[in-house]
Amino acid sequence: MDSPGSLFQDDPDIKVMTAGSTLRKVKSRLWKKQRHFRLLEDGLSIWYKSRWLGKGHSTFSVIEVEAVREGHQSEVLQSITDEFPADLCFTLVFHGRQGNLDLVAESPEEARAWIRGLRKLIHRAQTMDEKQRLDQWVRDWFHKADKNKDGKMNFKEVRKLLKMMNVEMNEERALHLFTMADRSQSGSLELEQFVLFYKMLTQRDEVWRVFQDYSGDGETLMLEELENFLSVEQQEGEGSARHARELMERQEPSGTAKKQGTMSLDGFQMYLCSPEGSIFKPDRLGLYQDMSQPLSHYFISSSHNTYLMEDQLRGQSSLEAYIQALKRGCRCVEVDCWDGSDGEPVVYHGHTLTSKILFKDIIATLKEYAFVTSDFPVILSLENHCGVEQQTVMAGHLSKILGDTLLRNILDGRTNPQFLPSPQELKGKVLLKAKKIGGAEGSPDGTLTDDNSDEEEMANGEALHAESLNQHEKSKLSRELSDLVVYCKSVHFRGFKSSPLHAKYNEMSSFAESKAKRLAKEAGADFVRHNVKQLSRIYPSGLRTDSSNYNPQELWNVGCQIVALNFQTAGLEMDLNDGLFAQNHRSGYVLKPNFLRDNHTTFNPEKPQEQPGYKPMRFSIQVISGQQLPKVNQKEASIVDPLVRVEVYGVPQDQAKEETSHINNNGFNPVWNQTLNFVIHTPDLALIRFVVEDYDKTSKNDFIGQYTLPFTCIQPGYRHIHLLSKDGTAIPPASLFVHITISKFT
């Protein structure tokens, strides 16, 4: 395979990058250090070092970079605008939670060369197929292990490399494969020979056995044999003949085999490792749901304390946190507003040491990034601690910066609406969620009585400073700000008995997690019916000062739409959120099952078997093998002892976990061949999480990787599960190979 660098070898921008440049790395207004950056020969690695640090250097892969931003587009670079003009500055944004890299070039031409060159290489890296990614991964390891940079490795170096790659193998077998790959009999392997050695090393016996089951001659799959495999094993039924032809055309690397209408073992393995061979149904990845139902009929990806990058006591407030949440598909962001000292409202976590950012800067960021990932509406959840004067300033910023993007009036042609409009009708709009003057909660003069004091404010741990609030004092709302609230009017929850009689479709309540969980358990069916028409927002307890999260599943079970999580905190809860919203084009909106949308529903998650049309499913997973699992401990001699756990999240009856035994000293190609069985009582609400851990008998197992998806999006048959890191980012080529059977439970 040509390296990405060789594809652009005559490109002037890549030439600048390969030659190298001295760029300033900027961490703050005061920390600006010169570093020498250059693109390595593989065309995918950026190497940099200080001239004064001797041998010390760092590298990162272009694959890790999500985007390049030009000019002063980060808070750090904005702080030095007086020192360095925009045409010298650029920012590298990495996938996951890795911090940005802010750089300043010595000339505008050099900055442009790096920006253009990086963008070309990022695009190339993003469009590589599975085989190219795997080849690149092998090449990266070769370059990493080739310490003296002579382009060759002897057997001792190869054995060391195998340990780095998480392989513990028999020395005799390793030497045998090394000798076979060393065709020149020089006692060392060059890059292409190492790739051959690696391919022999990774011969997948388990894939070969499946291939043999369907191949008549044991060498190839005829068209009918592939069609038979797709129909019997992959349960594709109709359309498998057409799909078989398409797969041969797309996945078969041999031109001869293609002409003969056959598929080789290589082509078969490439299909199984491709997105089509993945566990996630391809047709559920696109926008496949009806988007014309009322907003209350959807789960909405929602963030809490969106402005924070870390914890709630000392963490940095940052515009970058909004950008990351919005790019991750979040459709409800939170803004915590306080009076600023110079008349400009500021956003931070009140009564703590978190840093402050200007409200108007957040709105400008929202304007730029709100609809990059999804066209569907964004709800701006306002926690308002400002006086009337600065509330009016906020209203001015919202109107001026957002312009037509801000929804200010009920949609045309709706004289007496009874339901919220749909995501489709609200495309490209920002909706303000806040209190509103008038009605039962407030008097026409803008006064709000304290019985409607923000429940959230108290539950957010701010009860500690309740004495600073005069409980009998009346709070005032700015008329200008109030007028911008249309469909998301914050009201105090009056109870389930009252809501069907008095609640208006545009009124919504916020619940602390503990209250919401109690209501879900004690009055599940009532909560479900309430959420058919009303929006509910759930937020983490104020006691979670470390920005930890609660499990969102039990709130989704009762139809709560806006289940807000701390997006900045990795872990199980964000895995579930990412898993649920991975479907439907990652639009941030997922249509709730019909039993959570029906006005007359009797569904209660505590008693799923009482639901009309109750159809439990049997779910069986044969965990066959793992491929190239990443190391947990970076020490060279340390090799993982992996096990796989399958976890089911859903209604209480569906909560379950089963795990395989662990395999000693093999993260490279462990084979389990163990079957785990489950019964799923409410398939439409279930999420399945696959977790790989490094077994440790004396302490807690270390996390290796995970993958989470809705049960309804699972493809049966032989499938690969491409693992994700703790941050939810891909860690190619790490995967699991499984066989899945889904059938009716009788």
PDB file of C-alpha atoms in Angstrom, residues 539-671:
ATOM      1  CA  TYR A 539     -30.088  16.485  35.715  1.00  0.00           C
ATOM      2  CA  PRO A 540     -27.377  15.013  37.985  1.00  0.00           C
ATOM      3  CA  SER A 541     -27.431  15.547  41.741  1.00  0.00           C
ATOM      4  CA  GLY A 542     -25.570  18.592  43.041  1.00  0.00           C
ATOM      5  CA  LEU A 543     -23.610  16.221  45.266  1.00  0.00           C
ATOM      6  CA  ARG A 544     -21.784  14.932  42.166  1.00  0.00           C
ATOM      7  CA  THR A 545     -19.029  17.528  42.522  1.00  0.00           C
ATOM      8  CA  ASP A 546     -16.668  15.249  40.572  1.00  0.00           C
ATOM      9  CA  SER A 547     -19.039  15.576  37.577  1.00  0.00           C
ATOM     10  CA  SER A 548     -19.834  11.854  37.708  1.00  0.00           C
ATOM     11  CA  ASN A 549     -23.023  10.641  36.017  1.00  0.00           C
ATOM     12  CA  TYR A 550     -26.130   8.653  36.904  1.00  0.00           C
ATOM     13  CA  ASN A 551     -27.432   5.794  34.755  1.00  0.00           C
ATOM     14  CA  PRO A 552     -29.733   7.387  32.139  1.00  0.00           C
ATOM     15  CA  GLN A 553     -31.454   4.107  31.248  1.00  0.00           C
ATOM     16  CA  GLU A 554     -34.040   4.097  34.040  1.00  0.00           C
ATOM     17  CA  LEU A 555     -35.226   7.573  32.958  1.00  0.00           C
ATOM     18  CA  TRP A 556     -35.411   6.631  29.282  1.00  0.00           C
ATOM     19  CA  ASN A 557     -37.509   3.643  30.411  1.00  0.00           C
ATOM     20  CA  VAL A 558     -40.293   6.064  31.471  1.00  0.00           C
ATOM     21  CA  GLY A 559     -39.978   8.230  28.359  1.00  0.00           C
ATOM     22  CA  CYS A 560     -38.002  11.183  29.789  1.00  0.00           C
ATOM     23  CA  GLN A 561     -36.631  13.012  26.775  1.00  0.00           C
ATOM     24  CA  ILE A 562     -33.919  15.335  28.109  1.00  0.00           C
ATOM     25  CA  VAL A 563     -31.767  13.121  30.314  1.00  0.00           C
ATOM     26  CA  ALA A 564     -28.791  15.432  30.855  1.00  0.00           C
ATOM     27  CA  LEU A 565     -25.324  13.999  31.473  1.00  0.00           C
ATOM     28  CA  ASN A 566     -21.881  15.479  32.117  1.00  0.00           C
ATOM     29  CA  PHE A 567     -20.444  14.970  28.616  1.00  0.00           C
ATOM     30  CA  GLN A 568     -16.968  15.741  29.969  1.00  0.00           C
ATOM     31  CA  THR A 569     -16.940  12.553  32.087  1.00  0.00           C
ATOM     32  CA  ALA A 570     -16.130   9.256  30.340  1.00  0.00           C
ATOM     33  CA  GLY A 571     -17.594   5.968  31.542  1.00  0.00           C
ATOM     34  CA  LEU A 572     -20.561   3.600  31.390  1.00  0.00           C
ATOM     35  CA  GLU A 573     -23.202   6.358  31.421  1.00  0.00           C
ATOM     36  CA  MET A 574     -21.743   8.219  28.437  1.00  0.00           C
ATOM     37  CA  ASP A 575     -21.238   4.868  26.671  1.00  0.00           C
ATOM     38  CA  LEU A 576     -25.002   4.269  27.002  1.00  0.00           C
ATOM     39  CA  ASN A 577     -25.762   7.779  25.742  1.00  0.00           C
ATOM     40  CA  ASP A 578     -23.394   7.390  22.766  1.00  0.00           C
ATOM     41  CA  GLY A 579     -24.853   3.924  22.108  1.00  0.00           C
ATOM     42  CA  LEU A 580     -28.483   5.062  22.046  1.00  0.00           C
ATOM     43  CA  PHE A 581     -27.743   8.057  19.814  1.00  0.00           C
ATOM     44  CA  ALA A 582     -25.370   6.200  17.448  1.00  0.00           C
ATOM     45  CA  GLN A 583     -28.445   5.387  15.337  1.00  0.00           C
ATOM     46  CA  ASN A 584     -30.588   7.733  13.199  1.00  0.00           C
ATOM     47  CA  HIS A 585     -27.628   9.549  11.589  1.00  0.00           C
ATOM     48  CA  ARG A 586     -26.260  10.588  15.019  1.00  0.00           C
ATOM     49  CA  SER A 587     -28.826  13.385  14.823  1.00  0.00           C
ATOM     50  CA  GLY A 588     -29.284  13.637  18.602  1.00  0.00           C
ATOM     51  CA  TYR A 589     -32.950  12.601  18.256  1.00  0.00           C
ATOM     52  CA  VAL A 590     -34.255   9.035  18.600  1.00  0.00           C
ATOM     53  CA  LEU A 591     -37.968   8.269  18.255  1.00  0.00           C
ATOM     54  CA  LYS A 592     -39.321   6.664  21.405  1.00  0.00           C
ATOM     55  CA  PRO A 593     -41.005   3.226  21.056  1.00  0.00           C
ATOM     56  CA  ASN A 594     -44.746   3.473  20.296  1.00  0.00           C
ATOM     57  CA  PHE A 595     -45.724   2.362  23.846  1.00  0.00           C
ATOM     58  CA  LEU A 596     -43.997   5.524  25.163  1.00  0.00           C
ATOM     59  CA  ARG A 597     -45.852   7.779  22.668  1.00  0.00           C
ATOM     60  CA  ASP A 598     -49.458   6.615  23.092  1.00  0.00           C
ATOM     61  CA  ASN A 599     -51.786   8.866  25.180  1.00  0.00           C
ATOM     62  CA  HIS A 600     -53.572   5.797  26.535  1.00  0.00           C
ATOM     63  CA  THR A 601     -50.472   3.728  27.222  1.00  0.00           C
ATOM     64  CA  THR A 602     -50.407   1.475  30.283  1.00  0.00           C
ATOM     65  CA  PHE A 603     -46.717   0.596  29.944  1.00  0.00           C
ATOM     66  CA  ASN A 604     -44.853   0.288  33.228  1.00  0.00           C
ATOM     67  CA  PRO A 605     -41.147  -0.631  33.032  1.00  0.00           C
ATOM     68  CA  GLU A 606     -41.467  -2.501  36.340  1.00  0.00           C
ATOM     69  CA  LYS A 607     -44.025  -4.886  34.743  1.00  0.00           C
ATOM     70  CA  PRO A 608     -43.144  -5.268  31.046  1.00  0.00           C
ATOM     71  CA  GLN A 609     -45.045  -8.554  30.674  1.00  0.00           C
ATOM     72  CA  GLU A 610     -48.346  -6.701  31.269  1.00  0.00           C
ATOM     73  CA  GLN A 611     -47.783  -4.594  28.157  1.00  0.00           C
ATOM     74  CA  PRO A 612     -50.099  -5.499  25.213  1.00  0.00           C
ATOM     75  CA  GLY A 613     -48.021  -7.099  22.458  1.00  0.00           C
ATOM     76  CA  TYR A 614     -45.356  -8.277  24.939  1.00  0.00           C
ATOM     77  CA  LYS A 615     -42.787 -10.233  22.861  1.00  0.00           C
ATOM     78  CA  PRO A 616     -39.601 -11.188  24.717  1.00  0.00           C
ATOM     79  CA  MET A 617     -36.567 -12.219  22.656  1.00  0.00           C
ATOM     80  CA  ARG A 618     -33.794 -14.736  23.210  1.00  0.00           C
ATOM     81  CA  PHE A 619     -30.348 -13.215  22.644  1.00  0.00           C
ATOM     82  CA  SER A 620     -27.348 -15.539  22.316  1.00  0.00           C
ATOM     83  CA  ILE A 621     -23.746 -14.379  21.737  1.00  0.00           C
ATOM     84  CA  GLN A 622     -20.912 -16.748  20.974  1.00  0.00           C
ATOM     85  CA  VAL A 623     -17.770 -14.763  21.805  1.00  0.00           C
ATOM     86  CA  ILE A 624     -15.305 -16.358  19.373  1.00  0.00           C
ATOM     87  CA  SER A 625     -12.102 -14.303  19.381  1.00  0.00           C
ATOM     88  CA  GLY A 626     -10.409 -10.932  19.829  1.00  0.00           C
ATOM     89  CA  GLN A 627      -8.021  -9.094  17.521  1.00  0.00           C
ATOM     90  CA  GLN A 628      -5.157  -6.723  18.385  1.00  0.00           C
ATOM     91  CA  LEU A 629      -6.435  -5.605  21.779  1.00  0.00           C
ATOM     92  CA  PRO A 630      -4.504  -2.561  23.032  1.00  0.00           C
ATOM     93  CA  LYS A 631      -2.076  -2.809  25.931  1.00  0.00           C
ATOM     94  CA  VAL A 632      -3.229  -1.452  29.278  1.00  0.00           C
ATOM     95  CA  ASN A 633       0.159  -1.320  30.962  1.00  0.00           C
ATOM     96  CA  GLN A 634       2.726   0.218  28.627  1.00  0.00           C
ATOM     97  CA  LYS A 635       5.625  -1.743  30.146  1.00  0.00           C
ATOM     98  CA  GLU A 636       7.148  -3.816  27.379  1.00  0.00           C
ATOM     99  CA  ALA A 637       6.877  -7.138  29.209  1.00  0.00           C
ATOM    100  CA  SER A 638       3.247  -6.604  30.236  1.00  0.00           C
ATOM    101  CA  ILE A 639       0.640  -8.496  28.201  1.00  0.00           C
ATOM    102  CA  VAL A 640      -3.099  -8.445  28.849  1.00  0.00           C
ATOM    103  CA  ASP A 641      -5.231 -11.367  30.131  1.00  0.00           C
ATOM    104  CA  PRO A 642      -8.488 -10.411  28.399  1.00  0.00           C
ATOM    105  CA  LEU A 643     -12.060 -11.361  29.230  1.00  0.00           C
ATOM    106  CA  VAL A 644     -15.290 -10.199  27.586  1.00  0.00           C
ATOM    107  CA  ARG A 645     -18.375  -9.129  29.514  1.00  0.00           C
ATOM    108  CA  VAL A 646     -21.737  -8.592  27.840  1.00  0.00           C
ATOM    109  CA  GLU A 647     -24.036  -6.209  29.733  1.00  0.00           C
ATOM    110  CA  VAL A 648     -27.734  -5.602  29.072  1.00  0.00           C
ATOM    111  CA  TYR A 649     -29.376  -2.312  30.107  1.00  0.00           C
ATOM    112  CA  GLY A 650     -33.127  -1.788  29.831  1.00  0.00           C
ATOM    113  CA  VAL A 651     -36.204  -2.279  32.004  1.00  0.00           C
ATOM    114  CA  PRO A 652     -35.319  -3.650  35.482  1.00  0.00           C
ATOM    115  CA  GLN A 653     -36.069  -7.233  34.401  1.00  0.00           C
ATOM    116  CA  ASP A 654     -33.573  -6.939  31.537  1.00  0.00           C
ATOM    117  CA  GLN A 655     -30.586  -5.735  33.567  1.00  0.00           C
ATOM    118  CA  ALA A 656     -28.036  -8.556  33.272  1.00  0.00           C
ATOM    119  CA  LYS A 657     -24.322  -9.312  32.872  1.00  0.00           C
ATOM    120  CA  GLU A 658     -22.450 -12.424  31.744  1.00  0.00           C
ATOM    121  CA  GLU A 659     -18.743 -12.837  31.070  1.00  0.00           C
ATOM    122  CA  THR A 660     -16.276 -15.229  29.498  1.00  0.00           C
ATOM    123  CA  SER A 661     -13.274 -16.687  31.281  1.00  0.00           C
ATOM    124  CA  HIS A 662      -9.981 -14.819  30.826  1.00  0.00           C
ATOM    125  CA  ILE A 663      -7.195 -15.818  28.427  1.00  0.00           C
ATOM    126  CA  ASN A 664      -3.660 -15.659  29.842  1.00  0.00           C
ATOM    127  CA  ASN A 665      -1.070 -13.465  28.123  1.00  0.00           C
ATOM    128  CA  ASN A 666      -2.763 -12.840  24.788  1.00  0.00           C
ATOM    129  CA  GLY A 667      -4.174  -9.529  23.666  1.00  0.00           C
ATOM    130  CA  PHE A 668      -3.219 -10.227  20.083  1.00  0.00           C
ATOM    131  CA  ASN A 669      -5.521 -13.045  19.021  1.00  0.00           C
ATOM    132  CA  PRO A 670      -7.287 -14.522  22.091  1.00  0.00           C
ATOM    133  CA  VAL A 671      -9.859 -17.241  21.359  1.00  0.00           C
TER     134      VAL A 671
END
